[in-house]
Short mmCIF file of C-alpha atoms (C1' of nucleotides) in Angstrom, two decimals:
data_model
loop_
_atom_site.label_atom_id
_atom_site.label_comp_id
_atom_site.label_asym_id
_atom_site.label_seq_id
_atom_site.Cartn_x
_atom_site.Cartn_y
_atom_site.Cartn_z
CA UNK A 61 -57.82 -9.29 -4.36
CA UNK A 62 -54.27 -8.44 -5.94
CA UNK A 63 -51.95 -11.33 -7.10
CA UNK A 64 -49.22 -11.62 -4.73
CA UNK A 65 -48.33 -8.25 -3.42
CA UNK A 66 -48.98 -8.86 0.51
CA UNK A 67 -46.77 -10.20 2.99
CA UNK A 68 -49.64 -12.71 4.03
CA UNK A 69 -50.20 -14.08 0.77
CA UNK A 70 -46.21 -14.33 0.20
CA UNK A 71 -45.64 -16.38 3.14
CA UNK A 72 -48.27 -19.19 1.89
CA UNK A 73 -46.76 -19.08 -1.74
CA UNK A 74 -43.56 -19.80 0.50
CA UNK A 75 -44.91 -22.39 2.30
CA UNK A 76 -46.39 -24.31 -0.54
CA UNK A 77 -43.49 -24.07 -2.64
CA UNK A 78 -41.16 -25.69 0.46
CA UNK A 79 -43.66 -28.60 1.00
CA UNK A 80 -46.18 -27.06 3.88
CA UNK A 81 -44.49 -25.76 6.81
CA UNK A 82 -45.67 -26.67 9.86
CA UNK A 83 -48.65 -24.09 11.45
CA UNK A 84 -46.38 -23.65 14.72
CA UNK A 85 -43.67 -22.25 12.29
CA UNK A 86 -46.01 -19.78 10.76
CA UNK A 87 -47.26 -18.65 14.33
CA UNK A 88 -43.35 -17.93 14.86
CA UNK A 89 -43.05 -16.14 11.80
CA UNK A 90 -46.15 -14.06 12.13
CA UNK A 91 -45.22 -13.29 15.86
CA UNK A 92 -41.84 -12.45 14.85
CA UNK A 93 -42.44 -10.10 11.99
CA UNK A 94 -45.38 -8.14 14.30
CA UNK A 95 -42.65 -7.79 17.50
CA UNK A 96 -39.78 -6.85 15.08
CA UNK A 97 -42.24 -3.81 13.79
CA UNK A 98 -43.68 -2.70 17.04
CA UNK A 99 -40.30 -3.18 18.94
CA UNK A 100 -37.14 -3.66 16.83
CA UNK A 101 -35.39 -6.71 16.24
CA UNK A 102 -32.83 -6.12 18.92
CA UNK A 103 -35.67 -5.20 21.49
CA UNK A 104 -37.27 -8.42 20.92
CA UNK A 105 -36.62 -11.46 23.02
CA UNK A 106 -37.12 -14.98 21.61
CA UNK A 107 -39.32 -15.48 24.87
CA UNK A 108 -41.46 -12.87 23.56
CA UNK A 109 -41.89 -14.67 20.18
CA UNK A 110 -42.26 -17.88 21.61
CA UNK A 111 -44.70 -16.39 23.89
CA UNK A 112 -46.84 -14.74 21.57
CA UNK A 113 -46.74 -17.64 18.91
CA UNK A 114 -47.91 -19.92 21.77
CA UNK A 115 -44.91 -22.11 21.15
CA UNK A 116 -42.18 -23.11 23.43
CA UNK A 117 -38.99 -21.16 23.04
CA UNK A 118 -37.04 -24.55 21.63
CA UNK A 119 -39.72 -24.47 18.65
CA UNK A 120 -38.42 -20.96 17.64
CA UNK A 121 -35.21 -23.04 17.20
CA UNK A 122 -36.06 -25.84 15.36
CA UNK A 123 -36.28 -24.13 11.90
CA UNK A 124 -33.96 -21.36 12.44
CA UNK A 125 -30.54 -21.81 13.84
CA UNK A 126 -30.47 -18.46 15.35
CA UNK A 127 -31.74 -15.03 15.86
CA UNK A 128 -30.65 -13.68 12.74
CA UNK A 129 -31.75 -16.48 10.51
CA UNK A 130 -35.08 -15.74 11.81
CA UNK A 131 -35.28 -12.01 10.70
CA UNK A 132 -33.96 -13.38 7.14
CA UNK A 133 -36.71 -16.04 7.27
CA UNK A 134 -39.13 -13.17 7.67
CA UNK A 135 -37.63 -10.78 5.26
CA UNK A 136 -36.55 -13.09 2.73
CA UNK A 137 -40.07 -13.90 1.25
CA UNK A 138 -40.63 -10.32 0.98
CA UNK A 139 -37.61 -9.64 -0.78
CA UNK A 140 -37.43 -13.10 -2.91
CA UNK A 141 -41.47 -12.97 -3.62
CA UNK A 142 -43.25 -10.16 -2.92
CA UNK A 143 -41.05 -7.21 -4.10
CA UNK A 144 -40.27 -8.92 -7.53
CA UNK A 145 -44.11 -9.64 -8.05
CA UNK A 146 -44.83 -6.18 -7.30
CA UNK A 147 -42.56 -4.71 -9.74
CA UNK A 148 -43.05 -7.28 -12.54
CA UNK A 149 -46.55 -6.56 -12.37
CA UNK A 150 -46.49 -3.29 -12.81
CA UNK A 151 -44.31 -3.73 -16.11
CA UNK A 152 -46.88 -5.71 -17.52
CA UNK A 153 -49.60 -3.47 -16.84
CA UNK A 154 -47.69 -0.76 -18.36
CA UNK A 155 -45.27 -2.18 -21.21
CA UNK A 156 -48.13 -3.30 -23.43
CA UNK A 157 -49.38 0.23 -23.90
CA UNK A 158 -46.66 1.91 -26.02
CA UNK A 159 -48.12 5.62 -26.18
CA UNK A 160 -48.41 5.89 -21.92
CA UNK A 161 -48.35 9.60 -20.47
CA UNK A 162 -46.67 10.66 -17.72
CA UNK A 163 -50.05 11.06 -15.84
CA UNK A 164 -50.90 7.44 -16.83
CA UNK A 165 -47.88 5.86 -15.63
CA UNK A 166 -47.43 7.64 -12.03
CA UNK A 167 -51.03 6.99 -11.39
CA UNK A 168 -50.40 3.57 -12.45
CA UNK A 169 -47.90 2.92 -9.81
CA UNK A 170 -48.71 5.20 -7.06
CA UNK A 171 -52.41 4.07 -6.87
CA UNK A 172 -51.47 0.64 -6.25
CA UNK A 173 -48.04 0.84 -4.76
CA UNK A 174 -49.54 3.02 -1.79
CA UNK A 175 -52.19 0.60 -0.64
CA UNK A 176 -48.99 -1.77 -0.92
CA UNK A 177 -47.06 0.38 1.85
CA UNK A 178 -50.07 0.50 3.61
CA UNK A 179 -50.54 -3.10 3.71
CA UNK A 180 -47.00 -3.87 4.12
CA UNK A 181 -45.62 -1.03 6.61
CA UNK A 182 -44.57 -3.58 9.48
CA UNK A 183 -42.41 -5.51 7.24
CA UNK A 184 -40.93 -2.41 5.11
CA UNK A 185 -40.07 -0.44 8.63
CA UNK A 186 -38.30 -3.74 9.69
CA UNK A 187 -36.35 -4.21 6.77
CA UNK A 188 -35.59 -0.13 6.36
CA UNK A 189 -34.68 -0.15 9.53
CA UNK A 190 -32.37 -3.40 9.83
CA UNK A 191 -31.02 -2.79 6.30
CA UNK A 192 -29.49 0.63 7.75
CA UNK A 193 -27.41 -1.17 10.24
CA UNK A 194 -26.23 -4.73 8.73
CA UNK A 195 -24.08 -4.56 5.38
CA UNK A 196 -25.11 -8.16 4.29
CA UNK A 197 -29.02 -7.06 4.45
CA UNK A 198 -28.05 -4.12 2.74
CA UNK A 199 -25.91 -5.46 0.03
CA UNK A 200 -28.43 -8.21 -0.51
CA UNK A 201 -31.29 -5.69 -1.01
CA UNK A 202 -29.17 -4.03 -3.66
CA UNK A 203 -28.45 -6.76 -5.66
CA UNK A 204 -32.02 -8.02 -5.50
CA UNK A 205 -33.58 -4.52 -6.13
CA UNK A 206 -31.32 -2.86 -8.30
CA UNK A 207 -31.62 -5.17 -11.66
CA UNK A 208 -35.10 -5.62 -10.85
CA UNK A 209 -35.79 -1.98 -11.14
CA UNK A 210 -33.45 -1.84 -14.04
CA UNK A 211 -34.90 -4.19 -16.02
CA UNK A 212 -38.56 -3.18 -15.30
CA UNK A 213 -38.61 0.27 -14.56
CA UNK A 214 -35.89 1.99 -16.14
CA UNK A 215 -36.96 0.72 -19.51
CA UNK A 216 -40.49 2.35 -19.26
CA UNK A 217 -39.15 5.51 -17.97
CA UNK A 218 -36.61 5.29 -20.91
CA UNK A 219 -39.58 5.46 -23.12
CA UNK A 220 -41.47 8.20 -21.85
CA UNK A 221 -38.17 10.37 -21.89
CA UNK A 222 -38.03 9.32 -25.33
CA UNK A 223 -41.58 10.52 -26.11
CA UNK A 224 -40.54 13.59 -24.12
CA UNK A 225 -43.00 13.33 -21.29
CA UNK A 226 -40.51 12.89 -18.54
CA UNK A 227 -37.51 15.39 -17.44
CA UNK A 228 -34.15 13.75 -18.55
CA UNK A 229 -32.72 12.91 -15.48
CA UNK A 230 -31.06 9.92 -14.69
CA UNK A 231 -33.61 6.82 -14.10
CA UNK A 232 -32.07 6.23 -10.64
CA UNK A 233 -32.92 9.79 -9.63
CA UNK A 234 -36.40 9.77 -10.83
CA UNK A 235 -36.76 6.40 -9.19
CA UNK A 236 -35.53 7.81 -6.09
CA UNK A 237 -38.64 10.75 -5.83
CA UNK A 238 -40.69 8.25 -7.14
CA UNK A 239 -40.38 5.72 -4.25
CA UNK A 240 -39.10 8.35 -1.63
CA UNK A 241 -41.93 10.62 -2.28
CA UNK A 242 -44.30 7.13 -1.63
CA UNK A 243 -42.60 6.32 1.39
CA UNK A 244 -43.13 9.79 3.01
CA UNK A 245 -46.51 8.18 3.48
CA UNK A 246 -44.99 5.49 5.83
CA UNK A 247 -43.18 8.30 7.80
CA UNK A 248 -45.88 10.37 8.10
CA UNK A 249 -47.96 7.44 9.39
CA UNK A 250 -45.36 7.25 12.05
CA UNK A 251 -45.62 10.42 13.14
CA UNK A 252 -48.97 10.76 12.71
CA UNK A 253 -50.92 7.93 13.32
CA UNK A 254 -54.34 9.35 13.85
CA UNK A 255 -54.02 11.12 10.49
CA UNK A 256 -55.68 8.77 7.91
CA UNK A 257 -56.42 11.03 5.19
CA UNK A 258 -56.22 9.60 1.74
CA UNK A 259 -53.07 10.83 0.21
CA UNK A 260 -53.08 9.19 -3.19
CA UNK A 261 -54.29 12.12 -5.65
CA UNK A 262 -51.91 14.75 -4.06
CA UNK A 263 -49.16 12.55 -4.18
CA UNK A 264 -49.64 11.56 -7.71
CA UNK A 265 -50.16 15.33 -8.70
CA UNK A 266 -46.54 16.17 -6.88
CA UNK A 267 -44.72 13.56 -8.34
CA UNK A 268 -46.26 14.04 -11.91
CA UNK A 269 -45.82 18.13 -11.81
CA UNK A 270 -42.08 17.50 -10.35
CA UNK A 271 -41.11 15.00 -12.92
CA UNK A 272 -42.35 17.13 -15.99
CA UNK A 273 -40.35 18.08 -18.59
CA UNK A 274 -39.11 21.63 -18.45
CA UNK B 105 -19.19 29.12 8.58
CA UNK B 106 -22.81 29.01 9.58
CA UNK B 107 -23.96 29.84 12.54
CA UNK B 108 -24.93 26.81 14.82
CA UNK B 109 -26.08 24.72 12.17
CA UNK B 110 -23.96 21.63 13.14
CA UNK B 111 -23.47 19.06 15.45
CA UNK B 112 -20.05 19.66 16.89
CA UNK B 113 -20.76 23.24 17.33
CA UNK B 114 -24.00 22.44 19.31
CA UNK B 115 -22.37 20.35 21.50
CA UNK B 116 -19.97 23.14 22.04
CA UNK B 117 -22.63 25.66 22.83
CA UNK B 118 -24.28 23.20 25.06
CA UNK B 119 -20.94 22.34 27.23
CA UNK B 120 -20.44 26.36 27.11
CA UNK B 121 -24.02 26.97 28.69
CA UNK B 122 -23.58 24.21 31.18
CA UNK B 123 -20.18 25.31 32.36
CA UNK B 124 -17.71 23.30 30.96
CA UNK B 125 -17.94 19.47 30.45
CA UNK B 126 -14.90 18.00 31.23
CA UNK B 127 -13.08 16.87 27.82
CA UNK B 128 -13.38 13.03 28.67
CA UNK B 129 -17.01 13.27 28.68
CA UNK B 130 -16.92 15.12 25.42
CA UNK B 131 -15.34 12.14 24.05
CA UNK B 132 -17.70 9.90 25.50
CA UNK B 133 -20.42 11.73 23.74
CA UNK B 134 -18.56 11.95 20.52
CA UNK B 135 -17.36 8.17 20.41
CA UNK B 136 -21.30 7.23 21.35
CA UNK B 137 -22.70 9.19 18.50
CA UNK B 138 -20.31 7.97 16.05
CA UNK B 139 -20.74 4.23 16.96
CA UNK B 140 -24.66 4.75 17.20
CA UNK B 141 -24.62 5.73 13.86
CA UNK B 142 -22.87 2.76 12.36
CA UNK B 143 -24.03 -0.12 14.39
CA UNK B 144 -27.09 1.55 16.01
CA UNK B 145 -27.86 1.78 19.85
CA UNK B 146 -28.89 -1.60 20.62
CA UNK B 147 -25.42 -3.08 19.17
CA UNK B 148 -23.35 -0.88 20.90
CA UNK B 149 -21.63 -1.61 24.14
CA UNK B 150 -20.75 0.72 26.78
CA UNK B 151 -17.14 -1.21 26.39
CA UNK B 152 -16.91 -0.10 23.07
CA UNK B 153 -17.77 3.49 23.65
CA UNK B 154 -15.31 3.67 26.39
CA UNK B 155 -12.76 1.89 23.96
CA UNK B 156 -13.54 4.63 21.18
CA UNK B 157 -13.45 7.48 23.69
CA UNK B 158 -9.86 6.20 25.42
CA UNK B 159 -11.80 6.14 28.52
CA UNK B 160 -12.40 3.50 31.68
CA UNK B 161 -16.36 2.16 31.52
CA UNK B 162 -17.15 3.54 34.69
CA UNK B 163 -16.31 7.42 33.18
CA UNK B 164 -19.34 6.32 30.55
CA UNK B 165 -21.51 6.46 33.75
CA UNK B 166 -20.52 9.25 36.02
CA UNK B 167 -22.67 11.86 33.70
CA UNK B 168 -25.18 9.78 32.52
CA UNK B 169 -27.06 7.12 34.75
CA UNK B 170 -27.66 4.53 32.23
CA UNK B 171 -27.14 4.11 28.50
CA UNK B 172 -30.82 5.85 27.46
CA UNK B 173 -29.60 8.71 28.91
CA UNK B 174 -26.64 8.87 27.10
CA UNK B 175 -28.66 8.30 23.73
CA UNK B 176 -30.72 10.92 25.30
CA UNK B 177 -27.48 13.35 25.93
CA UNK B 178 -26.68 12.61 22.17
CA UNK B 179 -29.66 13.70 20.77
CA UNK B 180 -31.02 16.27 23.16
CA UNK B 181 -28.28 19.14 22.04
CA UNK B 182 -29.62 18.31 18.47
CA UNK B 183 -33.16 18.42 19.14
CA UNK B 184 -33.04 21.67 21.34
CA UNK B 185 -30.26 23.70 20.03
CA UNK B 186 -29.37 22.33 16.21
CA UNK B 187 -32.91 22.19 14.56
CA UNK B 188 -34.15 25.11 16.61
CA UNK B 189 -31.60 27.17 14.93
CA UNK B 190 -31.46 25.57 11.88
CA UNK B 191 -34.92 26.63 11.44
CA UNK B 192 -35.47 29.80 12.93
CA UNK B 193 -32.31 31.00 10.74
CA UNK B 194 -34.69 30.01 7.85
CA UNK B 195 -37.21 32.66 8.89
CA UNK B 196 -35.00 35.11 9.12
CA UNK B 197 -33.66 35.08 6.22
CA UNK B 198 -36.90 34.63 4.03
CA UNK B 199 -39.65 36.61 6.27
CA UNK B 200 -37.61 40.02 6.00
CA UNK B 201 -38.59 39.70 2.09
CA UNK B 202 -42.15 40.09 1.42
CA UNK B 203 -42.44 39.01 -2.59
CA UNK B 204 -40.45 36.03 -2.68
CA UNK B 205 -40.92 33.61 -5.67
CA UNK B 206 -41.53 29.86 -5.11
CA UNK B 207 -37.93 29.34 -6.28
CA UNK B 208 -36.19 31.85 -4.36
CA UNK B 209 -37.77 30.03 -1.31
CA UNK B 210 -37.25 26.36 -2.21
CA UNK B 211 -33.66 27.45 -3.42
CA UNK B 212 -33.29 29.02 -0.05
CA UNK B 213 -34.44 25.81 1.65
CA UNK B 214 -32.59 23.05 0.07
CA UNK B 215 -29.47 24.62 -0.57
CA UNK B 216 -28.58 24.82 2.82
CA UNK B 217 -30.23 22.16 4.25
CA UNK B 218 -28.86 19.39 2.17
CA UNK B 219 -25.27 20.42 3.55
CA UNK B 220 -26.85 20.15 6.69
CA UNK B 221 -28.26 16.63 5.95
CA UNK B 222 -25.02 15.59 4.81
CA UNK B 223 -23.08 17.09 7.87
CA UNK B 224 -25.60 15.84 10.21
CA UNK B 225 -26.38 12.55 8.75
CA UNK B 226 -25.02 10.54 11.32
CA UNK B 227 -26.99 11.99 13.91
CA UNK B 228 -30.12 12.31 11.97
CA UNK B 229 -29.85 8.32 11.20
CA UNK B 230 -29.39 7.92 14.56
CA UNK B 231 -32.89 9.99 15.62
CA UNK B 232 -34.89 8.40 13.05
CA UNK B 233 -34.07 4.83 13.64
CA UNK B 234 -34.52 5.29 17.71
CA UNK B 235 -37.83 7.47 16.85
CA UNK B 236 -39.49 4.82 15.02
CA UNK B 237 -39.20 2.46 18.33
CA UNK B 238 -39.29 4.82 21.32
CA UNK B 239 -42.66 5.92 21.77
CA UNK B 240 -40.81 8.93 24.57
CA UNK B 241 -38.58 10.00 21.74
CA UNK B 242 -41.19 10.01 19.12
CA UNK B 243 -43.83 12.44 21.43
CA UNK B 244 -40.95 14.71 22.10
CA UNK B 245 -39.72 14.98 18.89
CA UNK B 246 -42.96 15.71 17.89
CA UNK B 247 -44.06 18.27 20.45
CA UNK B 248 -40.52 19.93 19.81
CA UNK B 249 -40.46 20.20 16.03
CA UNK B 250 -44.33 20.75 15.06
CA UNK B 251 -44.42 24.01 17.11
CA UNK B 252 -41.22 25.05 15.33
CA UNK B 253 -42.39 24.51 11.97
CA UNK B 254 -46.01 25.91 12.59
CA UNK B 255 -44.38 29.32 13.94
CA UNK B 256 -41.67 29.41 11.34
CA UNK B 257 -41.99 27.22 8.09
CA UNK B 258 -45.78 27.59 7.61
CA UNK B 259 -46.48 31.46 7.78
CA UNK B 260 -43.88 31.48 4.93
CA UNK B 261 -46.03 28.68 3.21
CA UNK B 262 -49.13 30.52 3.59
CA UNK B 263 -48.06 33.90 2.16
CA UNK B 264 -46.87 32.34 -0.72
CA UNK B 265 -50.05 30.35 -1.11
CA UNK B 266 -51.88 33.53 -1.06
CA UNK B 267 -49.55 34.97 -3.80
CA UNK B 268 -50.31 32.42 -6.05
CA UNK B 269 -46.58 30.80 -6.06
CA UNK B 270 -47.62 27.57 -4.26
CA UNK B 271 -50.51 24.78 -4.77
CA UNK B 272 -53.05 24.94 -2.27
CA UNK B 273 -52.58 21.91 -0.05
CA UNK B 274 -52.27 21.60 3.73
CA UNK B 275 -48.76 23.07 5.21
CA UNK B 276 -48.27 19.53 6.78
CA UNK B 277 -48.49 18.27 3.24
CA UNK B 278 -45.85 21.04 1.85
CA UNK B 279 -43.45 20.07 4.51
CA UNK B 280 -43.74 16.30 4.18
CA UNK B 281 -42.82 16.90 0.51
CA UNK B 282 -40.36 19.07 0.73
CA UNK B 283 -38.06 17.64 3.89
CA UNK B 284 -39.04 14.31 2.69
CA UNK B 285 -37.70 14.51 -0.77
CA UNK B 286 -34.37 16.18 1.07
CA UNK B 287 -34.41 12.90 3.40
CA UNK B 288 -34.47 10.83 0.08
CA UNK B 289 -30.36 12.04 -0.03
CA UNK B 290 -29.69 10.32 3.26
CA UNK B 291 -31.55 7.07 2.15
CA UNK B 292 -29.22 7.40 -1.35
CA UNK B 293 -26.08 7.87 0.41
CA UNK B 294 -26.78 4.77 2.47
CA UNK B 295 -27.93 2.87 -0.23
CA UNK B 296 -25.02 4.07 -2.97
CA UNK B 297 -22.28 5.00 -0.57
CA UNK B 298 -19.88 5.78 -3.53
CA UNK B 299 -22.15 8.26 -5.32
CA UNK B 300 -21.42 11.61 -4.33
CA UNK B 301 -22.85 13.84 -7.41
CA UNK B 302 -24.24 17.07 -6.75
CA UNK B 303 -28.10 16.48 -6.05
CA UNK B 304 -29.25 19.87 -4.91
CA UNK B 305 -30.30 21.53 -8.59
CA UNK B 306 -32.15 18.42 -9.29
CA UNK B 307 -33.54 18.11 -5.67
CA UNK B 308 -34.66 22.10 -6.09
CA UNK B 309 -36.15 21.56 -9.74
CA UNK B 310 -38.36 18.56 -8.47
CA UNK B 311 -39.83 20.05 -5.44
CA UNK B 312 -40.31 23.39 -7.08
CA UNK B 313 -42.20 21.77 -10.18
CA UNK B 314 -43.77 19.66 -7.56
CA UNK B 315 -44.95 22.12 -5.55
CA UNK B 316 -46.29 24.80 -8.05
CA UNK B 317 -49.83 25.76 -8.33
CA UNK B 318 -52.14 23.99 -11.21
"C1'" DC C 62 -53.17 -56.84 9.23
"C1'" DG C 63 -50.64 -55.79 13.73
"C1'" DT C 64 -46.53 -54.13 15.62
"C1'" DA C 65 -42.10 -52.71 15.57
"C1'" DA C 66 -39.14 -49.58 14.66
"C1'" DA C 67 -38.10 -44.62 12.59
"C1'" DT C 68 -38.96 -39.97 11.61
"C1'" DG C 69 -39.41 -35.39 13.53
"C1'" DA C 70 -42.29 -31.50 15.23
"C1'" DG C 71 -42.57 -29.89 19.50
"C1'" DT C 72 -40.99 -28.77 24.51
"C1'" DG C 73 -39.11 -26.49 28.47
"C1'" DA C 74 -35.75 -26.57 32.27
"C1'" DG C 75 -31.07 -25.73 32.16
"C1'" DT C 76 -26.87 -23.32 30.67
"C1'" DG C 77 -23.20 -20.06 29.82
"C1'" DC C 78 -21.80 -15.43 28.65
"C1'" DA C 79 -22.23 -10.99 27.34
"C1'" DC C 80 -23.98 -6.69 28.77
"C1'" DA C 81 -25.42 -2.75 31.28
"C1'" DC C 82 -24.27 -1.39 35.57
"C1'" DT C 83 -21.60 -0.60 40.16
"C1'" DC C 84 -18.26 1.03 43.80
"C1'" DA C 85 -14.31 1.11 46.86
"C1'" DC C 86 -10.65 3.34 45.71
"C1'" DG C 87 -6.86 6.87 43.67
"C1'" DA C 88 -5.42 10.80 41.77
"C1'" DT C 89 -5.60 15.90 40.67
"C1'" DA C 90 -7.03 20.58 42.21
"C1'" DA C 91 -8.84 24.15 44.76
"C1'" DT D 194 -9.52 19.19 53.73
"C1'" DT D 195 -12.59 18.66 50.35
"C1'" DA D 196 -15.18 18.12 46.19
"C1'" DT D 197 -14.74 16.13 41.54
"C1'" DC D 198 -13.33 13.32 37.82
"C1'" DG D 199 -11.31 9.17 36.67
"C1'" DT D 200 -10.79 3.93 37.18
"C1'" DG D 201 -11.62 -1.05 35.97
"C1'" DA D 202 -12.18 -5.08 38.49
"C1'" DG D 203 -16.18 -6.82 39.82
"C1'" DT D 204 -21.21 -8.66 39.91
"C1'" DG D 205 -25.61 -9.61 39.08
"C1'" DT D 206 -28.97 -10.71 35.37
"C1'" DG D 207 -31.48 -10.93 30.69
"C1'" DC D 208 -30.62 -13.19 27.28
"C1'" DA D 209 -29.71 -16.26 22.94
"C1'" DC D 210 -29.26 -20.89 22.66
"C1'" DT D 211 -29.05 -26.38 23.78
"C1'" DC D 212 -30.47 -30.63 24.91
"C1'" DA D 213 -32.39 -34.73 26.44
"C1'" DC D 214 -36.52 -36.05 26.50
"C1'" DT D 215 -42.14 -36.78 25.05
"C1'" DC D 216 -45.34 -37.88 21.64
"C1'" DA D 217 -47.50 -38.23 17.36
"C1'" DT D 218 -47.21 -39.92 12.68
"C1'" DT D 219 -45.26 -42.35 9.50
"C1'" DT D 220 -42.54 -46.61 7.30
"C1'" DA D 221 -40.85 -51.44 7.26
"C1'" DC D 222 -41.79 -55.98 8.00
"C1'" DG D 223 -43.42 -60.68 9.45
#
DNA sequence: CGTAAATGAGTGAGTGCACACTCACGATAA
DNA sequence: TTATCGTGAGTGTGCACTCACTCATTTACG
């Protein structure tokens, strides 16, 4: 099992950091995530959350003042712990190797991150859905993830470009295509839930060829 | 201007077909679309819709029994008119030319469809957001779009594969990558609203190289 | 040690309100 | 007249949120 790239582990980490969070509060968070992912934030009532968590409704409001803070409580550990770790971990794997080929880099990224997307699909769906509508969440996301990519992914891309391993496109475009293509797996999972064929090799090949220099 | 690939035109078409819909009802539909796109379906009140449409709240309920039917009223013309026309139009352009290259096909698709995505971004956002949560909408979408792709896009892909112009991947995968990559432009527009650089050439090149045979 | 006081998690019936939806009525046109 | 469109005050309810309370655990102190 990897370091800290899954939600459940990240929840643990956050709880440990904050002095332990009572078990019922963990149940509330877990139930919220599950229901938000299934039904959407707006279609989920605090009563449902309480029921699923096996808790009284008042308990939901002990730690989180209102429903929006509860959403933040679910998403925050993901944004501040899971994503940063994910990206930094990748950077460590890769930065040490000065003569990386395009294939090596892209395999390294895609392979692990697909597992990540599959494992964290629920929270990703919630995040994406709410980002499209809540401005504060969106700007928070941008200020968190933007620098993360700039500092960890982009230098690697620049090096590969310098070595003639990668097309000479702006880093943001390359990131768009890499991340976007991986996220299409999320969409596929929503539209074709029965299909479980392993997609990694195909995705790696598509991205790799697509990003090859002319 | 193209045939019938934009929402506003499609609304007109639907109205013409149904015998003309009173102008206030059109305003209701337009206001609904705009608000749903900005705020999400659940965060939009019928009162807001009425205000924006310059109409009494009762008027909203004259044609549509409830809020869900109103959503359907917004999305239906898109699913049953706009998307089919879009895809069939493409097929007509392309099917007549037996020796199409990969580059020609992908340019033909991407070029127009990017405009389409930009023009219909609002309704696409609404559709995608609600599909992820409403099962009936999802299955309706699948049964509409699935056959459409099978009948119009897939034969072209098969022909190109036979001519050695395209990788030998399942058609659904190829469609996933093509459509998915184009949709990343929607995401980019949400996250970086200020950026308006023209992306078409880069996207064409990425898809074209990514789908080249080995 | 024993007991009292303080702390804070957990409870669930209760509250107020925002919202989706209704309906009796007016206006216009055929 | 009849039919259709539009109106907006009014209604019922489902929901987020509150609060006075219980109970268990920890701290204070003689």
